[in-house]
Amino acid sequence: MKIALFASPAEDAVRYLRQLGLDYVVHGMPSTPHGTLDYDQLMRTRDFFAAAGLSWDVIENLNPEHYYQVMFGLPGRDEQIDNVCATIRDLGRAGIGVLQYQWMLLGGLRTEYSPTGRGGARYPRFDMEVAQRYPAAALDWLGEGGKPYPHLPDRELDGEQVWDNLIYFLERIVPVAEEAGVRLAVHPDDAPVPSYMGVARIMVNLEALQRVIDAVPSPCNGLGFCQGTIGTMAGVDMVEAIRRFGSQGKIFFAHFRNPRGQVPCFDEVFPDEGDTDMVEAVRAYRESGFDGVMRIDHCPGVIGDNPRADRSFAYQVGYLKGIIQSLDLEKEA
Amino acid sequence: MHVALTIQVDRDDQFILAQQLGIAHVIVETDSWETDDLTTARNRAEQTGLQLVGVECLQIDPHPADPEAQFDHVARIVRDAGTAGVSQLFYQWTSPANPAPEPTAVGRGESLVQPQLESTAFSADEVRGFLERLAPVAAESRVRLVWHADGLLATDIDRWLAADAPFGTWHGIELCSAALAAIPSADFAEILGGWISTQKITAVHLRGLRSGESGPVGAFLDEGEISIPRTLRTLRTANFDGSVRAAPPPGLVDDTAWGHKGRAFDTGYLKAVLQTLG
């Protein structure tokens, strides 16, 4: 298991990762106005990380603005798919083996970020009751995201339409990914509610994750296994879910996060106080043969932290390392 | 066994961070030793919902110029600690002429690490008389003195534990990483378990250590020559019920002097190891 943090190609950011003892970084590059990546910039970024001793194996995410027409099944989608294919080929040339993308038509949803947590830590929260009262305010991670495209929907879409659009997309990009040696990892809908403002959210349960895998069978079609999102799907047992998809070899990339609660209401808490026993979760990843990159995901806000949340992420890196090294000891015994 | 965090008495943010990181036990660091200062240390911990393990770090010179004056000073602090409701005082045997070395950027990712401190040389015999006089004061005040034994070598520990036995519960030793590093690997569990069974080890101070060009240097808990999971597993097997805490961490990029980032890392690490060990 390769622990990583998301980082930009900046000296202090990479030094911080190295100080925490990380060998892997996850990064998301901005697209060009045409919706492709700049290959030269991609290589420069990759080389910058490599020079700092960091391996960049996963890119996360594509800018949804550049496949918006595809998600909504609108005219112009084929041109956007061509751009995504060009990006995949460039990633293959650069040796970046995993592309995580999301299929959240309205982006990530949250309703609060308040000091309601342990010691007054700020926990990101989603509460469907609040979201129904102020639906627009919950879009794009409470407006804290990059706002890459209009989120307010101008039409309604049901689940099968969204599925059709996804499969149309996959049927065209998966063969390109196979050729390029890039594995495609879809991120589930966060928050995993079945519909929002009249637009279906399809990746909201384990059956849906299986359906994506089965719809276009390929060694390059799999999951960005966001533990934080999957843990908030109604009725999910996280450890069983890891074993189910891990044993199929379909976890291409994982997010380490441990929420408390499931839809319709959950909090993103510290990893030692969420609903999942994270020791058992890590054990399940290892036993199911997952050896990919695991990025520490969102974290609670702690006092005096910087915008990069170094303090909170340091806690989580230490926590994950502590579990892994202790499990290694168990193995030795 | 519980994870404790060392907090500077006048820093609200450190108390709050401790709570946020899920710490329940703190050791409060102070430079002032009047009754009011000790009461403040206890109050601040309690007011933030934290349990005060003790106050540190009283410096005691093993070779004082005026032994009587030093004894009176320490005895007064012990009595004041009792009055203030502080149950443990952590102290160090150290000479004023023993300054801490400057950290250098030779750690992982150019983190700032400190060479192993050079300890003041002294023997159990030299301080026995002092401790014998102090023990009744500590007992009467219901305060345990805990020697933060950062210079104690593994080869000397048995002797010290034997010397410490007569002081009962009013004196204990906080074991430090240098001692752990020197235990032969094959005998680790047996030796450490034996020390714990004396019930004189009341706390364990963990610091990553690795070999540097001119002796051991500090490291992060997850690297270096001491396996923290193995250490904690041994402590648990030996039914150790005291505090384990991390030494000041290596200096991370843009971190504070106290090391908010580094201490967050250490806290997450130690909690996870204990959780995994069950």
mmCIF file with all atom_site columns, C-alpha atoms in Angstrom, chain B residues 91-176:
data_model
loop_
_atom_site.group_PDB
_atom_site.id
_atom_site.type_symbol
_atom_site.label_atom_id
_atom_site.label_alt_id
_atom_site.label_comp_id
_atom_site.label_asym_id
_atom_site.label_entity_id
_atom_site.label_seq_id
_atom_site.pdbx_PDB_ins_code
_atom_site.Cartn_x
_atom_site.Cartn_y
_atom_site.Cartn_z
_atom_site.occupancy
_atom_site.B_iso_or_equiv
_atom_site.pdbx_formal_charge
_atom_site.auth_seq_id
_atom_site.auth_comp_id
_atom_site.auth_asym_id
_atom_site.auth_atom_id
_atom_site.pdbx_PDB_model_num
ATOM 1  C CA . TYR B 1 91  ? 12.430 16.134 36.662 1.00 0.00 ? 91  TYR B CA 1
ATOM 2  C CA . GLN B 1 92  ? 15.854 15.770 35.081 1.00 0.00 ? 92  GLN B CA 1
ATOM 3  C CA . TRP B 1 93  ? 19.268 15.434 36.591 1.00 0.00 ? 93  TRP B CA 1
ATOM 4  C CA . THR B 1 94  ? 21.166 18.033 34.667 1.00 0.00 ? 94  THR B CA 1
ATOM 5  C CA . SER B 1 95  ? 23.906 20.556 35.127 1.00 0.00 ? 95  SER B CA 1
ATOM 6  C CA . PRO B 1 96  ? 23.225 24.158 34.146 1.00 0.00 ? 96  PRO B CA 1
ATOM 7  C CA . ALA B 1 97  ? 26.332 23.929 31.939 1.00 0.00 ? 97  ALA B CA 1
ATOM 8  C CA . ASN B 1 98  ? 24.698 21.353 29.699 1.00 0.00 ? 98  ASN B CA 1
ATOM 9  C CA . PRO B 1 99  ? 23.041 23.296 26.886 1.00 0.00 ? 99  PRO B CA 1
ATOM 10 C CA . ALA B 1 100 ? 20.863 21.529 24.323 1.00 0.00 ? 100 ALA B CA 1
ATOM 11 C CA . PRO B 1 101 ? 22.590 21.221 20.942 1.00 0.00 ? 101 PRO B CA 1
ATOM 12 C CA . GLU B 1 102 ? 21.184 23.113 17.970 1.00 0.00 ? 102 GLU B CA 1
ATOM 13 C CA . PRO B 1 103 ? 19.069 21.031 15.591 1.00 0.00 ? 103 PRO B CA 1
ATOM 14 C CA . THR B 1 104 ? 20.336 20.545 12.059 1.00 0.00 ? 104 THR B CA 1
ATOM 15 C CA . ALA B 1 105 ? 18.541 19.717 8.810  1.00 0.00 ? 105 ALA B CA 1
ATOM 16 C CA . VAL B 1 106 ? 19.820 16.202 8.450  1.00 0.00 ? 106 VAL B CA 1
ATOM 17 C CA . GLY B 1 107 ? 16.572 14.361 9.116  1.00 0.00 ? 107 GLY B CA 1
ATOM 18 C CA . ARG B 1 108 ? 14.161 12.802 6.659  1.00 0.00 ? 108 ARG B CA 1
ATOM 19 C CA . GLY B 1 109 ? 13.210 15.341 3.988  1.00 0.00 ? 109 GLY B CA 1
ATOM 20 C CA . GLU B 1 110 ? 15.681 17.805 5.540  1.00 0.00 ? 110 GLU B CA 1
ATOM 21 C CA . SER B 1 111 ? 13.689 17.926 8.731  1.00 0.00 ? 111 SER B CA 1
ATOM 22 C CA . LEU B 1 112 ? 15.476 19.500 11.668 1.00 0.00 ? 112 LEU B CA 1
ATOM 23 C CA . VAL B 1 113 ? 16.723 16.927 14.113 1.00 0.00 ? 113 VAL B CA 1
ATOM 24 C CA . GLN B 1 114 ? 18.632 17.142 17.319 1.00 0.00 ? 114 GLN B CA 1
ATOM 25 C CA . PRO B 1 115 ? 21.648 15.053 18.194 1.00 0.00 ? 115 PRO B CA 1
ATOM 26 C CA . GLN B 1 116 ? 21.172 12.866 21.226 1.00 0.00 ? 116 GLN B CA 1
ATOM 27 C CA . LEU B 1 117 ? 21.658 15.090 24.267 1.00 0.00 ? 117 LEU B CA 1
ATOM 28 C CA . GLU B 1 118 ? 24.853 14.654 26.126 1.00 0.00 ? 118 GLU B CA 1
ATOM 29 C CA . SER B 1 119 ? 23.816 13.744 29.624 1.00 0.00 ? 119 SER B CA 1
ATOM 30 C CA . THR B 1 120 ? 25.301 14.882 32.832 1.00 0.00 ? 120 THR B CA 1
ATOM 31 C CA . ALA B 1 121 ? 27.464 12.180 34.317 1.00 0.00 ? 121 ALA B CA 1
ATOM 32 C CA . PHE B 1 122 ? 26.514 11.109 37.822 1.00 0.00 ? 122 PHE B CA 1
ATOM 33 C CA . SER B 1 123 ? 25.933 7.915  39.739 1.00 0.00 ? 123 SER B CA 1
ATOM 34 C CA . ALA B 1 124 ? 23.086 6.574  41.801 1.00 0.00 ? 124 ALA B CA 1
ATOM 35 C CA . ASP B 1 125 ? 25.261 6.845  44.854 1.00 0.00 ? 125 ASP B CA 1
ATOM 36 C CA . GLU B 1 126 ? 25.747 10.572 44.323 1.00 0.00 ? 126 GLU B CA 1
ATOM 37 C CA . VAL B 1 127 ? 22.026 11.343 44.358 1.00 0.00 ? 127 VAL B CA 1
ATOM 38 C CA . ARG B 1 128 ? 20.805 8.667  46.767 1.00 0.00 ? 128 ARG B CA 1
ATOM 39 C CA . GLY B 1 129 ? 21.125 10.902 49.818 1.00 0.00 ? 129 GLY B CA 1
ATOM 40 C CA . PHE B 1 130 ? 19.115 13.644 48.146 1.00 0.00 ? 130 PHE B CA 1
ATOM 41 C CA . LEU B 1 131 ? 16.342 11.259 47.153 1.00 0.00 ? 131 LEU B CA 1
ATOM 42 C CA . GLU B 1 132 ? 16.275 9.639  50.589 1.00 0.00 ? 132 GLU B CA 1
ATOM 43 C CA . ARG B 1 133 ? 15.624 13.020 52.151 1.00 0.00 ? 133 ARG B CA 1
ATOM 44 C CA . LEU B 1 134 ? 13.081 13.956 49.530 1.00 0.00 ? 134 LEU B CA 1
ATOM 45 C CA . ALA B 1 135 ? 11.055 10.728 49.597 1.00 0.00 ? 135 ALA B CA 1
ATOM 46 C CA . PRO B 1 136 ? 9.233  11.494 52.863 1.00 0.00 ? 136 PRO B CA 1
ATOM 47 C CA . VAL B 1 137 ? 8.408  14.976 51.594 1.00 0.00 ? 137 VAL B CA 1
ATOM 48 C CA . ALA B 1 138 ? 6.962  13.466 48.423 1.00 0.00 ? 138 ALA B CA 1
ATOM 49 C CA . ALA B 1 139 ? 5.026  10.856 50.375 1.00 0.00 ? 139 ALA B CA 1
ATOM 50 C CA . GLU B 1 140 ? 3.572  13.450 52.712 1.00 0.00 ? 140 GLU B CA 1
ATOM 51 C CA . SER B 1 141 ? 2.663  15.683 49.791 1.00 0.00 ? 141 SER B CA 1
ATOM 52 C CA . ARG B 1 142 ? 1.257  12.764 47.779 1.00 0.00 ? 142 ARG B CA 1
ATOM 53 C CA . VAL B 1 143 ? 3.428  13.718 44.828 1.00 0.00 ? 143 VAL B CA 1
ATOM 54 C CA . ARG B 1 144 ? 5.433  11.244 42.805 1.00 0.00 ? 144 ARG B CA 1
ATOM 55 C CA . LEU B 1 145 ? 8.770  12.385 41.440 1.00 0.00 ? 145 LEU B CA 1
ATOM 56 C CA . VAL B 1 146 ? 9.451  10.966 38.013 1.00 0.00 ? 146 VAL B CA 1
ATOM 57 C CA . TRP B 1 147 ? 12.980 11.042 36.707 1.00 0.00 ? 147 TRP B CA 1
ATOM 58 C CA . HIS B 1 148 ? 12.909 11.824 33.004 1.00 0.00 ? 148 HIS B CA 1
ATOM 59 C CA . ALA B 1 149 ? 15.889 9.603  32.372 1.00 0.00 ? 149 ALA B CA 1
ATOM 60 C CA . ASP B 1 150 ? 16.980 10.622 28.905 1.00 0.00 ? 150 ASP B CA 1
ATOM 61 C CA . GLY B 1 151 ? 20.605 9.803  29.522 1.00 0.00 ? 151 GLY B CA 1
ATOM 62 C CA . LEU B 1 152 ? 20.016 6.497  31.212 1.00 0.00 ? 152 LEU B CA 1
ATOM 63 C CA . LEU B 1 153 ? 21.756 3.677  29.425 1.00 0.00 ? 153 LEU B CA 1
ATOM 64 C CA . ALA B 1 154 ? 20.325 0.199  29.172 1.00 0.00 ? 154 ALA B CA 1
ATOM 65 C CA . THR B 1 155 ? 23.375 -1.194 30.937 1.00 0.00 ? 155 THR B CA 1
ATOM 66 C CA . ASP B 1 156 ? 22.711 0.994  33.981 1.00 0.00 ? 156 ASP B CA 1
ATOM 67 C CA . ILE B 1 157 ? 18.988 0.491  34.322 1.00 0.00 ? 157 ILE B CA 1
ATOM 68 C CA . ASP B 1 158 ? 18.999 -2.585 36.501 1.00 0.00 ? 158 ASP B CA 1
ATOM 69 C CA . ARG B 1 159 ? 21.274 -0.829 38.955 1.00 0.00 ? 159 ARG B CA 1
ATOM 70 C CA . TRP B 1 160 ? 19.048 2.228  39.006 1.00 0.00 ? 160 TRP B CA 1
ATOM 71 C CA . LEU B 1 161 ? 15.893 0.211  39.439 1.00 0.00 ? 161 LEU B CA 1
ATOM 72 C CA . ALA B 1 162 ? 17.443 -1.556 42.399 1.00 0.00 ? 162 ALA B CA 1
ATOM 73 C CA . ALA B 1 163 ? 18.558 1.743  43.877 1.00 0.00 ? 163 ALA B CA 1
ATOM 74 C CA . ASP B 1 164 ? 15.087 3.159  43.369 1.00 0.00 ? 164 ASP B CA 1
ATOM 75 C CA . ALA B 1 165 ? 13.213 0.322  45.037 1.00 0.00 ? 165 ALA B CA 1
ATOM 76 C CA . PRO B 1 166 ? 13.308 1.756  48.586 1.00 0.00 ? 166 PRO B CA 1
ATOM 77 C CA . PHE B 1 167 ? 11.470 4.886  47.463 1.00 0.00 ? 167 PHE B CA 1
ATOM 78 C CA . GLY B 1 168 ? 8.284  2.936  46.774 1.00 0.00 ? 168 GLY B CA 1
ATOM 79 C CA . THR B 1 169 ? 5.663  4.706  44.755 1.00 0.00 ? 169 THR B CA 1
ATOM 80 C CA . TRP B 1 170 ? 7.010  8.198  45.484 1.00 0.00 ? 170 TRP B CA 1
ATOM 81 C CA . HIS B 1 171 ? 9.698  7.956  42.891 1.00 0.00 ? 171 HIS B CA 1
ATOM 82 C CA . GLY B 1 172 ? 9.605  6.553  39.383 1.00 0.00 ? 172 GLY B CA 1
ATOM 83 C CA . ILE B 1 173 ? 11.542 6.552  36.166 1.00 0.00 ? 173 ILE B CA 1
ATOM 84 C CA . GLU B 1 174 ? 10.459 7.744  32.745 1.00 0.00 ? 174 GLU B CA 1
ATOM 85 C CA . LEU B 1 175 ? 12.272 5.463  30.365 1.00 0.00 ? 175 LEU B CA 1
ATOM 86 C CA . CYS B 1 176 ? 13.678 7.074  27.231 1.00 0.00 ? 176 CYS B CA 1
#
